[in-house]
């Protein structure tokens, strides 16, 4: 089964440089950053958790392989 590229958004705190994880804790590693697939959802999550001390970055990555 072929995997496709999907656009993802990650949230980073500007003052600390740490990334917001899926469980709303922080990590300094991009690989541990939570991936969102909608820019509006990323913006709302960032504002709710970091006020205005954030930057949202977007990139394309291979979708995760399905195990079923």
PDB file of C-alpha atoms in Angstrom:
ATOM      1  CA  UNK A   1       0.000   0.000   0.000  1.00  0.00           C
ATOM      2  CA  UNK A   2       1.465   3.365  -1.010  1.00  0.00           C
ATOM      3  CA  UNK A   3       1.804   6.040   1.616  1.00  0.00           C
ATOM      4  CA  UNK A   4       1.081   9.660   0.818  1.00  0.00           C
ATOM      5  CA  UNK A   5       2.524  12.976   1.894  1.00  0.00           C
ATOM      6  CA  UNK A   6       0.317  14.877   4.328  1.00  0.00           C
ATOM      7  CA  UNK A   7       0.636  18.464   5.511  1.00  0.00           C
ATOM      8  CA  UNK A   8       1.127  18.796   9.258  1.00  0.00           C
ATOM      9  CA  UNK A   9       1.324  21.766  11.617  1.00  0.00           C
ATOM     10  CA  UNK A  10       3.402  21.932  14.811  1.00  0.00           C
ATOM     11  CA  UNK A  11       3.313  24.517  17.589  1.00  0.00           C
ATOM     12  CA  UNK A  12       6.471  25.930  19.118  1.00  0.00           C
ATOM     13  CA  UNK A  13       6.800  28.271  22.103  1.00  0.00           C
ATOM     14  CA  UNK A  14       8.806  31.314  20.991  1.00  0.00           C
ATOM     15  CA  UNK A  15      10.312  32.101  24.407  1.00  0.00           C
ATOM     16  CA  UNK A  16      11.506  28.563  25.243  1.00  0.00           C
ATOM     17  CA  UNK A  17      11.851  26.970  21.816  1.00  0.00           C
ATOM     18  CA  UNK A  18       9.965  23.890  23.008  1.00  0.00           C
ATOM     19  CA  UNK A  19       7.296  22.120  20.965  1.00  0.00           C
ATOM     20  CA  UNK A  20       3.803  21.373  22.199  1.00  0.00           C
ATOM     21  CA  UNK A  21       3.160  17.629  22.360  1.00  0.00           C
ATOM     22  CA  UNK A  22      -0.137  15.811  21.824  1.00  0.00           C
ATOM     23  CA  UNK A  23      -0.620  15.497  25.589  1.00  0.00           C
ATOM     24  CA  UNK A  24      -0.121  19.311  25.919  1.00  0.00           C
ATOM     25  CA  UNK A  25       3.246  18.947  27.632  1.00  0.00           C
ATOM     26  CA  UNK A  26       6.429  20.279  26.070  1.00  0.00           C
ATOM     27  CA  UNK A  27       9.445  18.763  24.369  1.00  0.00           C
ATOM     28  CA  UNK A  28      12.567  20.274  22.890  1.00  0.00           C
ATOM     29  CA  UNK A  29      12.483  17.657  20.114  1.00  0.00           C
ATOM     30  CA  UNK A  30      10.576  18.180  16.868  1.00  0.00           C
ATOM     31  CA  UNK A  31      10.068  14.427  16.540  1.00  0.00           C
ATOM     32  CA  UNK A  32       7.965  14.505  19.731  1.00  0.00           C
ATOM     33  CA  UNK A  33       5.846  17.501  18.674  1.00  0.00           C
ATOM     34  CA  UNK A  34       2.135  16.932  18.246  1.00  0.00           C
ATOM     35  CA  UNK A  35       0.981  16.969  14.642  1.00  0.00           C
ATOM     36  CA  UNK A  36      -2.195  18.772  13.671  1.00  0.00           C
ATOM     37  CA  UNK A  37      -3.725  18.552  10.213  1.00  0.00           C
ATOM     38  CA  UNK A  38      -5.759  21.767  10.251  1.00  0.00           C
ATOM     39  CA  UNK A  39      -4.251  25.258  10.585  1.00  0.00           C
ATOM     40  CA  UNK A  40      -7.335  26.609  12.376  1.00  0.00           C
ATOM     41  CA  UNK A  41      -7.143  23.849  14.987  1.00  0.00           C
ATOM     42  CA  UNK A  42      -3.412  24.525  15.399  1.00  0.00           C
ATOM     43  CA  UNK A  43      -4.071  28.252  15.930  1.00  0.00           C
ATOM     44  CA  UNK A  44      -6.779  27.644  18.527  1.00  0.00           C
ATOM     45  CA  UNK A  45      -4.673  25.076  20.385  1.00  0.00           C
ATOM     46  CA  UNK A  46      -1.686  27.437  20.413  1.00  0.00           C
ATOM     47  CA  UNK A  47      -3.698  30.398  21.717  1.00  0.00           C
ATOM     48  CA  UNK A  48      -5.390  28.277  24.390  1.00  0.00           C
ATOM     49  CA  UNK A  49      -2.066  26.948  25.693  1.00  0.00           C
ATOM     50  CA  UNK A  50       0.525  29.637  24.941  1.00  0.00           C
ATOM     51  CA  UNK A  51      -1.415  32.918  24.669  1.00  0.00           C
ATOM     52  CA  UNK A  52       0.496  34.671  21.891  1.00  0.00           C
ATOM     53  CA  UNK A  53       3.970  33.261  22.621  1.00  0.00           C
ATOM     54  CA  UNK A  54       3.951  30.735  19.785  1.00  0.00           C
ATOM     55  CA  UNK A  55       4.800  30.088  16.182  1.00  0.00           C
ATOM     56  CA  UNK A  56       3.117  27.507  13.971  1.00  0.00           C
ATOM     57  CA  UNK A  57       5.246  25.725  11.402  1.00  0.00           C
ATOM     58  CA  UNK A  58       4.014  23.533   8.602  1.00  0.00           C
ATOM     59  CA  UNK A  59       5.698  20.836   6.573  1.00  0.00           C
ATOM     60  CA  UNK A  60       4.891  17.717   4.617  1.00  0.00           C
ATOM     61  CA  UNK A  61       5.660  14.234   5.889  1.00  0.00           C
ATOM     62  CA  UNK A  62       4.778  10.678   5.029  1.00  0.00           C
ATOM     63  CA  UNK A  63       1.525   9.587   6.590  1.00  0.00           C
ATOM     64  CA  UNK A  64       1.904   6.956   9.283  1.00  0.00           C
ATOM     65  CA  UNK A  65       1.473   3.405   8.102  1.00  0.00           C
ATOM     66  CA  UNK A  66      -1.788   1.798   9.073  1.00  0.00           C
ATOM     67  CA  UNK A  67      -1.427  -1.449  10.932  1.00  0.00           C
ATOM     68  CA  UNK A  68      -4.771  -2.906   9.929  1.00  0.00           C
TER      69      UNK A  68
END
